[in-house]
Amino acid sequence: MSPFSISRARLLFSFSLSIVRYQSQSTSIPKKLQRVRDHSFDNLMEVEKKVRRALKLQDLILSHPGGTLPVSLLESLARRHLRFSPQESSSFLLRHPHVFHVFEHPVQRVLHARLTPRALHQLRLESEALSSSLPSAALRLRRFVLLAAPSFRIRLEHIRLARTDLGLPEDFEQSIVLSHPSLFRLLSPSGPDAEPRLKFVEAVLNPDEPFPIAAVELAREREYRERGSDAEDARFAFPIQFPPGFKIGKYYRVAVWKWQRLPYWSPYEDVSGYDLRSLEAQRRMEKRAVATIHEFLSLTVEKRTTLERIANFRQAMGLPKKLKEFLLQHQGIFYISTRGNQGKLHTVFLREGYRKGEILEQNDVYLARKRLRELLLISSKKANFDRMLTSLGRQGDGPQCVPALNRKEFFGDDDAIYGGDEEGSGSDSGVESQFIE
């Protein structure tokens, strides 16, 4: 045999060996993948940046007696507590006159700021939506705690940090946890050196009660009913939607195809009794972690949360340490956006929960929060700043100011807020009707 044929045979043998070696990693998706941006989600985060600033300034204004605050004091508090740059809060107030009303105080003769009736109406709608959804919020919180198998307990402080994403009221410890003793148990530390922040919320288990069914499994059941026997391949699959421009190679496509058919344990199942030392068990646990994060995001109001909040529940829910790399490995299921806070904040989206930048399953809490985004997106050119910088109107020779509402009146009678608007639609008949051109 010639040297050329020998080298050719060696080359063919090494090539076939590499194929066999790749096929042995049949259910492993490549870890180092290029991150592809999805502008539909990034654009949402650009709007969310304004929402976060507006909420912070709203809290400062509402915390002041009377619901009004001098602009100079607001500027000082925003720089001290919110790390705003100089003049940032003042310019933000002027850029969004449909949320904040700047006027001249009739006695002190200095500029004051307060919320417009539209912004107050949005706060009222969100408060009513949270109150009316307490039964569903209790069941949602129970499902969330059950994700922390096998202990089925989560720190109260970590739940409080994710309260807004889960659609829980501010007093959820009283209105949900302590009000449902058949569902939850609040574990408090004992002893003189015990920290009150180390409270745990534990799910009360009923031996006859089956564990919940994950959202992805419910989606598969709907697909079974629609497609019948054609959906047999989707028995363990997740809905995948790759971002535009994502390059799907041949071997990556095969790896995803095999990973989709890999069986795994439910995120609500206690796996402490299984032998997890084998390679097959580790791959099932990896897919179970994907299902856990998928269920986490499915329980949120807007099908998204921050990566930092997911990391708070890493040990309780058995998630991997390198969460960002793990989520980037599954870009068809999740999307991580770094927009909105100069790359310091990572927001994780559930892809299947959105279509063209809109949430598919909308609820009352989401619709109430959406009204604030709509107010912030209204162009400031539609407002008359000459009137916005004085009082609520001009009568006689000098400016007059309507008395500011106190905090109780914010969520009181509609007539006290909206000036007798029949439908309580939040129209700014008392303020902005004078400023809209």
Coordinates of C-alpha atoms in Angstrom, one line a residue:
M1 CA 0.0 0.0 0.0
S2 CA 1.3 3.4 -1.0
P3 CA 2.0 6.1 1.6
F4 CA -0.7 8.2 0.0
S5 CA -3.4 5.6 0.5
I6 CA -2.2 5.0 4.1
S7 CA -2.5 8.7 5.0
R8 CA -5.9 8.8 3.3
A9 CA -7.1 5.8 5.4
R10 CA -5.9 7.4 8.6
L11 CA -7.7 10.6 7.6
L12 CA -11.0 8.8 7.0
F13 CA -10.6 6.9 10.3
S14 CA -10.0 10.1 12.3
F15 CA -13.0 11.7 10.6
S16 CA -15.3 8.8 11.4
L17 CA -14.0 8.7 14.9
S18 CA -14.8 12.4 15.3
I19 CA -18.4 11.7 14.1
V20 CA -18.8 8.9 16.6
R21 CA -17.3 11.1 19.4
Y22 CA -19.8 13.9 18.5
Q23 CA -22.7 11.5 18.4
S24 CA -21.8 10.3 21.9
Q25 CA -22.7 13.8 23.1
S26 CA -26.2 13.3 21.7
T27 CA -28.1 15.4 24.2
S28 CA -25.5 18.2 24.9
I29 CA -26.2 21.6 23.3
P30 CA -23.0 23.6 22.6
K31 CA -22.3 25.9 25.5
K32 CA -20.3 28.6 23.8
L33 CA -22.8 30.2 21.5
Q34 CA -22.8 33.7 20.0
R35 CA -25.3 35.9 21.6
V36 CA -27.8 37.4 19.1
R37 CA -29.7 40.5 19.9
D38 CA -33.5 40.6 19.5
H39 CA -34.5 44.2 19.0
S40 CA -38.2 43.6 19.9
F41 CA -37.2 42.7 23.5
D42 CA -34.5 45.4 23.6
N43 CA -37.0 48.1 22.6
L44 CA -39.2 47.0 25.4
M45 CA -36.4 47.5 27.9
E46 CA -35.7 51.0 26.6
V47 CA -39.3 51.9 27.6
E48 CA -38.9 50.0 30.9
K49 CA -35.9 52.3 31.7
K50 CA -38.3 55.3 31.7
V51 CA -40.8 53.3 33.8
R52 CA -38.3 52.5 36.5
R53 CA -37.3 56.2 36.8
A54 CA -40.9 57.3 36.8
L55 CA -41.8 54.8 39.6
K56 CA -38.9 56.0 41.7
L57 CA -39.9 59.6 41.4
Q58 CA -43.5 58.7 42.1
D59 CA -42.5 57.0 45.3
L60 CA -40.6 60.1 46.4
I61 CA -43.6 62.4 45.7
L62 CA -46.2 60.1 47.3
S63 CA -44.1 59.7 50.4
H64 CA -44.3 63.5 51.0
P65 CA -47.3 64.8 52.9
G66 CA -49.9 66.2 50.6
G67 CA -48.6 64.4 47.6
T68 CA -46.6 67.4 46.4
L69 CA -42.9 68.1 46.7
P70 CA -40.7 71.1 45.8
V71 CA -38.7 70.4 42.7
S72 CA -35.5 71.5 44.4
L73 CA -36.0 69.0 47.2
L74 CA -37.0 66.3 44.8
E75 CA -33.8 66.9 42.9
S76 CA -31.7 66.6 46.1
L77 CA -33.5 63.4 47.2
A78 CA -33.1 61.8 43.8
R79 CA -29.4 62.5 43.7
R80 CA -28.9 61.2 47.3
H81 CA -31.0 58.1 47.3
L82 CA -31.6 57.2 43.7
R83 CA -28.2 58.2 42.3
F84 CA -29.7 60.5 39.7
S85 CA -27.3 62.9 38.0
P86 CA -27.6 66.6 38.6
Q87 CA -30.8 68.1 36.9
E88 CA -31.8 64.6 35.7
S89 CA -35.0 64.4 37.7
S90 CA -36.0 67.9 36.8
S91 CA -35.6 67.3 33.1
F92 CA -37.4 63.9 33.4
L93 CA -40.4 65.7 35.0
L94 CA -40.6 68.2 32.1
R95 CA -40.2 65.5 29.5
H96 CA -43.2 63.6 30.8
P97 CA -45.9 66.2 31.6
H98 CA -48.7 63.6 31.3
V99 CA -47.3 61.8 34.4
F100 CA -45.9 64.7 36.5
H101 CA -47.4 68.1 36.9
V102 CA -45.0 71.0 37.7
F103 CA -46.6 74.1 39.0
E104 CA -45.7 77.3 41.0
H105 CA -46.8 77.2 44.6
P106 CA -49.1 80.2 45.2
V107 CA -47.6 81.0 48.6
Q108 CA -44.0 79.8 48.6
R109 CA -43.5 80.9 44.9
V110 CA -41.3 78.0 44.1
L111 CA -41.8 75.1 41.7
H112 CA -43.6 72.0 43.0
A113 CA -44.2 68.6 41.5
R114 CA -47.1 66.2 41.9
L115 CA -48.7 63.4 39.9
T116 CA -51.3 64.1 37.2
P117 CA -54.8 62.6 37.5
R118 CA -53.9 60.1 34.8
A119 CA -51.0 58.8 36.8
L120 CA -53.1 58.6 39.9
H121 CA -55.7 56.7 38.0
Q122 CA -53.1 54.2 36.8
L123 CA -52.0 53.7 40.4
R124 CA -55.6 53.1 41.5
L125 CA -56.2 50.6 38.7
E126 CA -53.0 48.6 39.6
S127 CA -54.0 48.6 43.3
E128 CA -57.5 47.4 42.4
A129 CA -56.1 44.7 40.1
L130 CA -53.8 43.4 42.8
S131 CA -56.6 43.4 45.3
S132 CA -59.1 41.5 43.0
S133 CA -56.4 38.9 42.1
L134 CA -55.6 37.9 45.6
P135 CA -57.0 34.3 45.2
S136 CA -55.1 33.7 42.0
A137 CA -52.0 35.3 43.5
A138 CA -52.1 32.9 46.5
L139 CA -52.2 29.9 44.1
R140 CA -49.4 31.4 42.0
L141 CA -47.3 31.9 45.1
R142 CA -47.9 28.4 46.2
R143 CA -46.8 27.0 42.9
F144 CA -43.7 29.2 43.1
V145 CA -42.8 27.9 46.6
L146 CA -43.3 24.3 45.4
L147 CA -40.5 24.8 42.9
A148 CA -38.1 24.7 45.8
A149 CA -38.1 21.0 46.1
P150 CA -37.4 19.0 48.3
S151 CA -37.7 21.5 51.2
F152 CA -40.6 23.5 49.6
R153 CA -39.5 26.7 51.4
I154 CA -38.2 30.0 50.2
R155 CA -36.8 33.0 52.1
L156 CA -39.5 35.7 52.6
E157 CA -37.0 38.4 51.8
H158 CA -36.3 36.9 48.4
I159 CA -40.0 36.7 47.6
R160 CA -40.3 40.3 48.6
L161 CA -37.7 41.3 46.1
A162 CA -39.6 39.5 43.3
R163 CA -43.0 40.7 44.6
T164 CA -43.6 43.0 41.6
D165 CA -42.8 40.4 39.0
L166 CA -45.1 37.8 40.7
G167 CA -48.0 40.3 40.9
L168 CA -48.1 40.2 44.7
P169 CA -49.4 43.1 46.9
E170 CA -47.0 45.0 49.1
D171 CA -48.5 43.4 52.2
F172 CA -48.5 39.8 50.8
E173 CA -47.1 38.5 54.1
Q174 CA -50.4 39.4 55.8
S175 CA -52.9 39.2 52.9
I176 CA -51.6 36.0 51.4
V177 CA -49.2 34.0 53.5
L178 CA -50.8 34.4 56.9
S179 CA -54.3 34.6 55.5
H180 CA -54.0 31.1 54.0
P181 CA -52.8 28.7 56.7
S182 CA -53.8 25.7 54.7
L183 CA -51.4 26.7 51.9
F184 CA -48.5 28.4 53.6
R185 CA -46.5 28.2 56.8
L186 CA -44.4 31.2 57.9
L187 CA -41.2 30.0 59.7
S188 CA -39.6 32.6 61.9
P189 CA -36.2 32.3 63.6
S190 CA -36.1 31.9 67.3
G191 CA -33.6 33.0 69.9
P192 CA -32.1 36.3 71.0
D193 CA -29.6 36.4 68.1
A194 CA -32.1 35.5 65.4
E195 CA -32.5 37.9 62.5
P196 CA -36.0 38.8 61.5
R197 CA -35.1 38.9 57.8
L198 CA -34.4 35.1 57.9
K199 CA -38.1 34.2 57.7
F200 CA -39.1 31.4 55.3
V201 CA -42.4 30.7 53.5
E202 CA -43.1 27.0 53.4
A203 CA -45.8 25.2 51.5
V204 CA -48.2 23.1 53.5
L205 CA -48.2 19.7 51.7
N206 CA -51.3 17.5 51.5
P207 CA -50.5 13.8 50.8
D208 CA -53.6 13.5 48.7
E209 CA -53.0 16.6 46.6
P210 CA -51.1 16.0 43.4
F211 CA -48.3 18.3 42.4
P212 CA -49.1 21.1 39.9
I213 CA -48.7 20.6 36.2
A214 CA -46.0 22.8 34.7
A215 CA -47.0 25.4 32.1
V216 CA -45.0 23.8 29.3
E217 CA -46.8 20.5 30.0
L218 CA -50.2 22.2 29.7
A219 CA -49.0 23.7 26.3
R220 CA -48.1 20.2 25.2
E221 CA -51.5 18.9 26.1
R222 CA -53.1 21.6 24.0
E223 CA -50.8 20.6 21.1
Y224 CA -51.8 17.0 21.5
R225 CA -55.4 17.8 21.2
E226 CA -54.8 19.9 18.1
R227 CA -52.3 17.6 16.2
G228 CA -53.2 14.2 17.6
S229 CA -50.6 11.5 16.9
D230 CA -48.5 14.0 14.9
A231 CA -47.4 15.6 18.2
E232 CA -45.8 12.5 19.6
D233 CA -42.3 14.0 18.9
A234 CA -43.2 17.0 21.3
R235 CA -43.6 14.8 24.3
F236 CA -40.6 16.3 26.1
A237 CA -40.0 19.3 23.8
F238 CA -40.0 23.0 24.6
P239 CA -41.3 25.7 22.3
I240 CA -38.3 27.2 20.6
Q241 CA -38.2 30.5 18.7
F242 CA -34.7 31.5 17.7
P243 CA -34.0 35.2 17.3
P244 CA -33.6 36.8 13.9
G245 CA -30.2 36.3 12.5
F246 CA -29.3 33.3 14.7
K247 CA -27.2 30.9 12.7
I248 CA -28.3 27.3 13.1
G249 CA -25.6 24.9 12.0
K250 CA -26.1 21.3 11.0
Y251 CA -24.6 19.8 14.1
Y252 CA -26.3 22.3 16.4
R253 CA -29.7 21.4 14.8
V254 CA -29.1 17.7 15.5
A255 CA -28.1 18.4 19.1
V256 CA -31.2 20.4 19.7
W257 CA -33.3 17.7 18.0
K258 CA -32.0 15.1 20.4
W259 CA -32.1 17.4 23.4
Q260 CA -35.8 18.0 22.8
R261 CA -36.6 14.3 23.0
L262 CA -34.6 13.7 26.2
P263 CA -36.9 12.8 29.1
Y264 CA -36.6 14.9 32.3
W265 CA -38.1 15.2 35.7
S266 CA -40.8 17.7 36.5
P267 CA -39.7 20.9 38.3
Y268 CA -42.2 20.1 41.0
E269 CA -41.0 16.6 41.5
D270 CA -38.7 15.7 44.4
V271 CA -35.6 14.1 42.9
S272 CA -33.6 13.7 46.1
G273 CA -34.3 9.9 46.1
Y274 CA -32.8 9.4 42.6
D275 CA -29.2 8.4 41.8
L276 CA -27.9 11.5 40.0
R277 CA -24.3 10.3 39.4
S278 CA -24.8 8.9 35.9
L279 CA -24.4 11.0 32.8
E280 CA -28.0 10.4 31.8
A281 CA -29.3 11.7 35.1
Q282 CA -27.1 14.8 34.9
R283 CA -28.5 15.6 31.5
R284 CA -32.1 15.1 32.8
M285 CA -31.3 17.5 35.7
E286 CA -29.9 20.0 33.2
K287 CA -33.2 19.9 31.3
R288 CA -35.1 20.0 34.5
A289 CA -33.3 23.3 35.3
V290 CA -34.6 24.7 32.0
A291 CA -38.1 23.6 33.0
T292 CA -37.7 25.3 36.4
I293 CA -36.7 28.6 34.9
H294 CA -39.4 28.2 32.3
E295 CA -42.0 27.7 35.1
F296 CA -40.5 30.6 37.1
L297 CA -41.1 33.0 34.2
S298 CA -44.5 31.6 33.4
L299 CA -45.6 32.5 37.0
T300 CA -44.6 36.1 36.6
V301 CA -47.1 38.8 35.5
E302 CA -45.1 39.9 32.4
K303 CA -43.3 36.7 31.6
R304 CA -40.0 38.2 32.5
T305 CA -37.7 39.0 35.5
T306 CA -34.1 40.0 36.1
L307 CA -31.3 37.5 36.1
E308 CA -30.3 38.8 39.6
R309 CA -33.7 37.8 41.0
I310 CA -33.5 34.4 39.6
A311 CA -30.0 34.0 41.2
N312 CA -31.6 34.6 44.6
F313 CA -33.5 31.3 44.2
R314 CA -30.6 29.3 42.8
Q315 CA -29.9 27.2 45.8
A316 CA -33.6 26.7 46.7
M317 CA -34.6 25.6 43.2
G318 CA -31.4 23.7 42.4
L319 CA -30.3 25.9 39.5
P320 CA -26.8 25.9 38.0
K321 CA -24.2 28.4 39.2
K322 CA -23.4 30.1 35.9
L323 CA -26.9 31.2 35.2
K324 CA -26.1 33.6 32.4
E325 CA -24.1 31.0 30.4
F326 CA -26.7 28.5 31.0
L327 CA -29.5 30.7 29.7
L328 CA -27.4 31.7 26.7
Q329 CA -27.1 28.0 25.9
H330 CA -30.9 28.0 25.3
Q331 CA -31.5 31.2 23.3
G332 CA -34.5 29.7 21.6
I333 CA -36.4 29.5 24.9
F334 CA -35.1 32.5 26.8
Y335 CA -33.7 35.9 25.9
I336 CA -31.4 38.0 28.0
S337 CA -31.5 41.8 27.4
T338 CA -28.9 44.1 28.8
R339 CA -30.7 47.3 27.7
G340 CA -32.2 49.8 30.0
N341 CA -29.5 50.2 32.7
Q342 CA -26.2 50.6 30.9
G343 CA -25.6 46.9 30.8
K344 CA -25.8 46.5 34.6
L345 CA -29.2 44.9 34.6
H346 CA -30.0 41.6 32.9
T347 CA -33.6 41.0 32.1
V348 CA -34.7 37.4 31.2
F349 CA -37.7 37.0 28.8
L350 CA -39.7 33.9 28.1
R351 CA -39.8 33.9 24.3
E352 CA -43.0 32.0 23.9
G353 CA -44.9 34.4 26.1
Y354 CA -44.4 37.3 23.5
R355 CA -45.3 37.9 19.9
K356 CA -44.0 41.0 18.1
G357 CA -43.2 42.7 21.4
E358 CA -46.6 42.1 23.0
I359 CA -47.6 39.6 25.7
L360 CA -49.9 36.9 24.5
E361 CA -51.7 36.3 27.9
Q362 CA -52.6 39.6 29.3
N363 CA -54.0 40.2 32.8
D364 CA -55.5 43.1 34.8
V365 CA -52.2 43.9 36.6
Y366 CA -50.3 44.0 33.3
L367 CA -52.9 46.2 31.6
A368 CA -52.8 48.6 34.6
R369 CA -49.0 48.9 34.4
K370 CA -49.2 49.3 30.6
R371 CA -51.1 52.5 31.1
L372 CA -48.1 54.1 32.7
R373 CA -45.9 53.1 29.7
E374 CA -48.4 54.7 27.4
L375 CA -48.4 57.9 29.4
L376 CA -44.6 58.0 29.3
L377 CA -44.6 57.5 25.5
I378 CA -46.9 60.4 24.8
S379 CA -44.9 63.2 23.2
S380 CA -44.2 66.2 25.5
K381 CA -44.8 68.4 22.5
K382 CA -48.6 67.9 23.0
A383 CA -48.4 69.8 26.3
N384 CA -48.3 73.5 26.9
F385 CA -45.3 74.1 29.1
D386 CA -46.2 77.8 29.7
R387 CA -49.2 76.6 31.6
M388 CA -47.6 73.5 33.1
L389 CA -44.9 75.6 34.8
T390 CA -47.5 77.9 36.5
S391 CA -50.7 76.7 38.2
L392 CA -53.7 74.6 37.3
G393 CA -55.2 77.6 35.5
R394 CA -55.4 81.4 35.3
Q395 CA -58.4 83.1 36.9
G396 CA -58.2 86.8 37.6
D397 CA -54.8 88.5 37.9
G398 CA -52.7 85.9 39.6
P399 CA -52.2 82.2 39.4
Q400 CA -54.3 79.9 41.7
C401 CA -53.6 76.4 42.7
V402 CA -56.0 73.6 43.5
P403 CA -55.2 72.1 47.0
A404 CA -53.0 69.0 46.8
L405 CA -54.6 65.6 47.5
N406 CA -53.4 63.7 50.5
R407 CA -52.3 60.1 50.4
K408 CA -55.7 58.7 51.4
E409 CA -57.5 60.6 48.7
F410 CA -55.2 59.0 46.0
F411 CA -57.2 55.8 46.3
G412 CA -60.5 57.2 47.5
D413 CA -63.5 58.4 45.7
D414 CA -63.3 58.8 41.9
D415 CA -64.8 62.2 42.1
A416 CA -62.1 63.4 44.5
I417 CA -59.5 62.4 42.0
Y418 CA -61.0 63.0 38.6
G419 CA -63.2 66.0 39.3
G420 CA -66.5 64.2 38.8
D421 CA -65.6 62.3 35.6
E422 CA -68.6 60.0 35.0
E423 CA -66.7 56.9 33.9
G424 CA -63.5 57.5 36.0
S425 CA -61.5 57.0 32.8
G426 CA -58.6 59.0 34.2
S427 CA -58.9 61.9 31.8
D428 CA -57.1 64.9 33.1
S429 CA -60.1 67.3 33.0
G430 CA -58.7 69.0 36.1
V431 CA -55.2 69.4 34.9
E432 CA -54.1 68.3 31.5
S433 CA -57.2 69.4 29.6
Q434 CA -55.8 72.9 30.0
F435 CA -52.4 72.0 28.7
I436 CA -53.2 69.8 25.7
E437 CA -53.1 71.8 22.6

